[in-house]
Tab-separated table of C-alpha atoms in Angstrom:
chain	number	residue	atom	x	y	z
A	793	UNK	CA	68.591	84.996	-58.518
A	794	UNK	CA	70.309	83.808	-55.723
A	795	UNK	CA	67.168	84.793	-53.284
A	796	UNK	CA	64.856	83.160	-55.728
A	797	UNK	CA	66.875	79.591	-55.544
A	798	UNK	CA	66.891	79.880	-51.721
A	799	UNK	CA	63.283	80.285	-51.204
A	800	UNK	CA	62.904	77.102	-53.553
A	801	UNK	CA	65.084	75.521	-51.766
A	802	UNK	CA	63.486	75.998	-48.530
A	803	UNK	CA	59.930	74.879	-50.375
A	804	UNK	CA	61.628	71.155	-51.541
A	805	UNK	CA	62.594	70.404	-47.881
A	806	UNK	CA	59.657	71.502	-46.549
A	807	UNK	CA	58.382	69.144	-49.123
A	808	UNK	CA	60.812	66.842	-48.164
A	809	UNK	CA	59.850	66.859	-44.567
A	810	UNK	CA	56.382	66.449	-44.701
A	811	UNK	CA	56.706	63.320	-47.136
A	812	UNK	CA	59.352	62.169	-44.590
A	813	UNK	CA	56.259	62.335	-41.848
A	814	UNK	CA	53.348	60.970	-43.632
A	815	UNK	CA	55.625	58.154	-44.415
A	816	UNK	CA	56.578	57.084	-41.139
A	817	UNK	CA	52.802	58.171	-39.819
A	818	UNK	CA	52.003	55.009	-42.774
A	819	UNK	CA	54.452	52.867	-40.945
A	820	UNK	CA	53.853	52.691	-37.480
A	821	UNK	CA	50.214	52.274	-38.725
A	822	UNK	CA	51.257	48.953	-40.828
A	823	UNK	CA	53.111	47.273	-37.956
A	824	UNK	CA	50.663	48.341	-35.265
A	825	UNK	CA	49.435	44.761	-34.389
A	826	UNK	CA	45.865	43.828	-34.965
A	827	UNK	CA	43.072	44.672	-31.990
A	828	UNK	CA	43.048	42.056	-29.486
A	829	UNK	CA	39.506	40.706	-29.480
A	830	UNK	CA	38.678	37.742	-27.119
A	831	UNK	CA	37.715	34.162	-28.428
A	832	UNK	CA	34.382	33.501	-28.203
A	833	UNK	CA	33.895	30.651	-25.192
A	834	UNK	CA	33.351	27.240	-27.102
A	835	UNK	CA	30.465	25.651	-25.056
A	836	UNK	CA	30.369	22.207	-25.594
A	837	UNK	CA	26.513	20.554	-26.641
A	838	UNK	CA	26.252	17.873	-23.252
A	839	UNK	CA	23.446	16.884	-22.413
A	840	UNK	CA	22.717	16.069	-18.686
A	841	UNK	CA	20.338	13.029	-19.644
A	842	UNK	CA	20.747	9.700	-21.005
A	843	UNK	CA	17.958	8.353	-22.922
A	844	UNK	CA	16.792	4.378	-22.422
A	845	UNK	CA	14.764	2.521	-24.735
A	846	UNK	CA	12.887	-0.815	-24.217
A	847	UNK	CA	11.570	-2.233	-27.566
A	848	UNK	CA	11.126	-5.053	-26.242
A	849	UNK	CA	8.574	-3.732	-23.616
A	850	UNK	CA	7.335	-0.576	-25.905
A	851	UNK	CA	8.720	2.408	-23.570
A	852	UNK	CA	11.630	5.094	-23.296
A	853	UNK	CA	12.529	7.365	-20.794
A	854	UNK	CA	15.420	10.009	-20.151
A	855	UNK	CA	17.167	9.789	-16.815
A	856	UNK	CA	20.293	11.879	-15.147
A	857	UNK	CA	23.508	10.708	-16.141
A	858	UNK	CA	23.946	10.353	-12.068
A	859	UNK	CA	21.701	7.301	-12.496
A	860	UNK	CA	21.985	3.652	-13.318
A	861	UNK	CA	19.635	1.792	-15.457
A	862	UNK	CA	18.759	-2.206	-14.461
A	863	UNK	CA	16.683	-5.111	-15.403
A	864	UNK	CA	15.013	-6.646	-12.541
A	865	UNK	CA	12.788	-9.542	-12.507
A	866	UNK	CA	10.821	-11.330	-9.997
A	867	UNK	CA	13.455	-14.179	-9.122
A	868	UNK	CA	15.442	-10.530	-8.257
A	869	UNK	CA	12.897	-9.348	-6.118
A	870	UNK	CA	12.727	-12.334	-4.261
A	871	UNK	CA	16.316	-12.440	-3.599
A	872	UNK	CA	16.107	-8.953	-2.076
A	873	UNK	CA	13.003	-9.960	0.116
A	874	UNK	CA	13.789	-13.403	0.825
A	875	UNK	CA	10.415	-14.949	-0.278
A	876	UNK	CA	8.406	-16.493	-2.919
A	877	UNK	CA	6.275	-13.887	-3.360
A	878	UNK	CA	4.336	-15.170	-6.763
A	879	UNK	CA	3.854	-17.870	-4.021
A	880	UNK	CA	3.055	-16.189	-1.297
A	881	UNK	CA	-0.001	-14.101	-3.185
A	882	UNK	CA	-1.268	-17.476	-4.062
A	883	UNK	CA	-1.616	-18.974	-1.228
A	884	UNK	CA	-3.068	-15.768	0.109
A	885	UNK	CA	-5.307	-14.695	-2.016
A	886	UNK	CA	-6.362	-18.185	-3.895
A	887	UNK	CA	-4.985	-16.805	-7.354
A	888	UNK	CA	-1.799	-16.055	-8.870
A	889	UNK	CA	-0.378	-12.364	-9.610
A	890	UNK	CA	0.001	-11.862	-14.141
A	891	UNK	CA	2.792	-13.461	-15.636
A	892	UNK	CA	5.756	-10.389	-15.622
A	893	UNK	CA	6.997	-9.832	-18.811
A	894	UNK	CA	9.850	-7.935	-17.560
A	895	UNK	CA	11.046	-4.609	-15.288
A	896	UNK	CA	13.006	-2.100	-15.373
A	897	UNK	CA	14.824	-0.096	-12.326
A	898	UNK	CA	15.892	3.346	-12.394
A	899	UNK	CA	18.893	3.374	-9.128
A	900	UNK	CA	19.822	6.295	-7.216
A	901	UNK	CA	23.226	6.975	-6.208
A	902	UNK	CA	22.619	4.653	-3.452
A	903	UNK	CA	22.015	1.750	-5.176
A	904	UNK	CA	19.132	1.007	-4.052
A	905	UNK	CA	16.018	-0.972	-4.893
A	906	UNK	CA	13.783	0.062	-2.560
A	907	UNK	CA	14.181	3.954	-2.975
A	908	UNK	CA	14.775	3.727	-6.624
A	909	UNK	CA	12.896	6.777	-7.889
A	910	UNK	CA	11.383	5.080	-10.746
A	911	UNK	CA	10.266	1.144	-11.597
A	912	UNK	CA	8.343	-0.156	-14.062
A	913	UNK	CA	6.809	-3.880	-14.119
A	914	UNK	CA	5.055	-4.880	-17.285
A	915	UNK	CA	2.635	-7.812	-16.750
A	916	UNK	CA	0.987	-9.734	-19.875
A	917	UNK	CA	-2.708	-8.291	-19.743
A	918	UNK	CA	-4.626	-11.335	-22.365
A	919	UNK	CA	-7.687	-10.304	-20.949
A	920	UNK	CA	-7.596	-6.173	-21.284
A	921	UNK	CA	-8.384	-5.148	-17.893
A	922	UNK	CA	-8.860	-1.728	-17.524
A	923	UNK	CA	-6.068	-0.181	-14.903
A	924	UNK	CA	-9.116	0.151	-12.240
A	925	UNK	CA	-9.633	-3.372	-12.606
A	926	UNK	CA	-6.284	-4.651	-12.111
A	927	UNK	CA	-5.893	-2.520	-9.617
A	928	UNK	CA	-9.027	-4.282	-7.842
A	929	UNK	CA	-7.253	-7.798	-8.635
A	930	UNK	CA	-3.851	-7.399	-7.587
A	931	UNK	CA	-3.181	-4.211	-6.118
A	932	UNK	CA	0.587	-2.784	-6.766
A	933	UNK	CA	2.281	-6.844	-6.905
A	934	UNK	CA	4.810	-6.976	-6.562
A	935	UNK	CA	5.167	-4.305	-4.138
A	936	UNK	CA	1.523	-4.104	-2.334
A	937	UNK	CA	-0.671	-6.865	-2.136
A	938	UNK	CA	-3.206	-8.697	0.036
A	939	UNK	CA	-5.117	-5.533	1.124
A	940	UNK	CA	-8.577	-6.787	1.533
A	941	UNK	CA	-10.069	-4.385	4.210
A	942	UNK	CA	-11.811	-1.393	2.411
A	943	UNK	CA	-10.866	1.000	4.472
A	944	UNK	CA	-7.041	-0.029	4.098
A	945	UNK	CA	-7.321	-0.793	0.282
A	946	UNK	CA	-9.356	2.802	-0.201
A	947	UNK	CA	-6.170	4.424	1.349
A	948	UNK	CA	-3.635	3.066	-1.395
A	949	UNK	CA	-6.408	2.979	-4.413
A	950	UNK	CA	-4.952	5.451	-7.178
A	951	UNK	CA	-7.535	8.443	-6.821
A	952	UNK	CA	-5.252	11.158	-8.247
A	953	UNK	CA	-5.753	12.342	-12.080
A	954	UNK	CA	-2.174	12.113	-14.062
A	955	UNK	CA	-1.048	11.946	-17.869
A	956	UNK	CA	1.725	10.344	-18.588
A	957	UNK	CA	2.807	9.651	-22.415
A	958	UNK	CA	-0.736	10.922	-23.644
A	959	UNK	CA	-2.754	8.608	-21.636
A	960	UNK	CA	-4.869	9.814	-18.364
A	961	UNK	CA	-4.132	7.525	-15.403
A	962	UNK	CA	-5.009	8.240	-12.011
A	963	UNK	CA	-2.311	7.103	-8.945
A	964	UNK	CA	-2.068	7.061	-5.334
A	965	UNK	CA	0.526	7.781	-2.831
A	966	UNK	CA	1.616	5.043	-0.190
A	967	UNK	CA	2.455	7.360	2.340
A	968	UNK	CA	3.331	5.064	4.848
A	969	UNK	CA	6.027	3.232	2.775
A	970	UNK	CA	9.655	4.483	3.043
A	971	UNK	CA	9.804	8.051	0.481
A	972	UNK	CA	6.051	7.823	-0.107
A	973	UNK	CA	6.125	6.152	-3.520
A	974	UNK	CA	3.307	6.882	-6.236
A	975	UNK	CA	2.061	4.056	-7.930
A	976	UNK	CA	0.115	4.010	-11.416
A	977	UNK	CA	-0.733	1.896	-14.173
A	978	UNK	CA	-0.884	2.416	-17.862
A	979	UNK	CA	-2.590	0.046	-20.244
A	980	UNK	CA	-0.754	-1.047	-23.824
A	981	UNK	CA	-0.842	-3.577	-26.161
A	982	UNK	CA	-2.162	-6.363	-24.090
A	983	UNK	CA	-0.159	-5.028	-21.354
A	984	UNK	CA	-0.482	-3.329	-17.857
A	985	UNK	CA	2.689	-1.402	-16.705
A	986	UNK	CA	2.909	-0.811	-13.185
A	987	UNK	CA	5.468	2.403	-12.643
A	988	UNK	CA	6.180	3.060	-8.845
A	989	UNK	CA	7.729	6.558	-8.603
A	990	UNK	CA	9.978	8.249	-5.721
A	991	UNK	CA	10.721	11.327	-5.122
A	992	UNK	CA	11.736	14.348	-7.340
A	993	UNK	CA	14.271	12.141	-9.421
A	994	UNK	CA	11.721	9.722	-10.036
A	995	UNK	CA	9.257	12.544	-11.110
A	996	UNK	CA	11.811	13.896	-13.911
A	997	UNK	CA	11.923	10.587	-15.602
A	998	UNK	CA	8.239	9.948	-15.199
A	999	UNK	CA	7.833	13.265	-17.426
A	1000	UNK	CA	9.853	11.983	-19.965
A	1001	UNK	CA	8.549	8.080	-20.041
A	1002	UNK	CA	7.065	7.682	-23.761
A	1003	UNK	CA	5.544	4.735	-25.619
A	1004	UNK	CA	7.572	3.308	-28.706
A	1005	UNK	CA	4.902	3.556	-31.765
């Protein structure tokens, strides 16, 4: 009797013990803390363009946020060349250049006009002239004009086959001009735009340059 109580004994704290285990096996599982996974990076949506509309003159363009955007006019570009040059081409060349309807500069970081990597000149255009033939009436005015020698004129006449906003242009390189700028025209609504273009900058924005519908 008293061997039989022993051995039952021995079985409840056996018992005993092995409960005592799995319990505090179920504890230091509970209050182990939760895996440490990293937070996914947050990377902000920024874009590295600003976008410029015009409705005004019927374009858009994207250009670096690096950049600065300005309205320029002729009374401008006489300041910065100290001339009349509407005046000038008139008394050169018997007739005066279109009436500008407005421009547009595109600055670098320097600030300056005259290596701005992209321009654009809109001219009123009553009469429809195909770019060729404005081209053959007032060259690149405001910028180039007054080159009445074939073989000089032939050297600046745009040659080169482009497509810019869905409409096939052709432009030429003034290489001797400071950053060899490439100027084309595009025809619109009874307008001619004139876009000079410098450089790689100048080359990014002319990729993105649309017409408003």
């Amino acid at each position: 009797m008293q061997r039989g109580f022993a051995r039952l004994f021995l079985i409840i704290a056996v018992l005993i013990l092995v409960a005592f285990g799995v319990y505090r096996l179920t504890a230091s599982f509970s209050k182990s803390p939760p895996p440490n996974f990293p937070n996914s990076p947050i990377v902000p949506d920024v874009s590295e363009f600003n976008n410029y509309s015009n409705e005004s003159l019927g374009f858009s363009f994207k250009y670096a946020k690096d950049l600065t955007v300005k309205d320029d006019s002729e009374e401008e570009f006489n300041k910065r060349g100290n001339g009349n040059f509407r005046k000038n081409f008139k008394g050169y060349v018997i007739y005066e250049p279109a009436q500008v309807l407005g421009a547009v500069t595109v600055l670098g970081k320097d600030g300056s006009f005259d290596s701005a990597p992209l321009s654009v000149w809109v001219f009123d255009n009553p009469q429809e002239l195909s770019s060729p033939q404005w081209f053959e009436k007032y060259w690149f005015y405001p910028f180039i004009w007054g080159v009445f020698a074939e073989p000089d004129k032939g050297h600046i006449r745009p040659e080169n086959v482009s497509t810019v906003s869905g409409q096939t242009t052709k432009y030429g390189v003034v290489s001797y001009q400071p950053g060899s700028p490439k100027f084309l025209y595009l025809a619109g609504d009874k307008k001619i735009y004139l876009l000079r273009i410098i450089g790689n900058e100048g080359e990014k924005i002319l990729q993105s340059f649309k017409f408003l519908e």
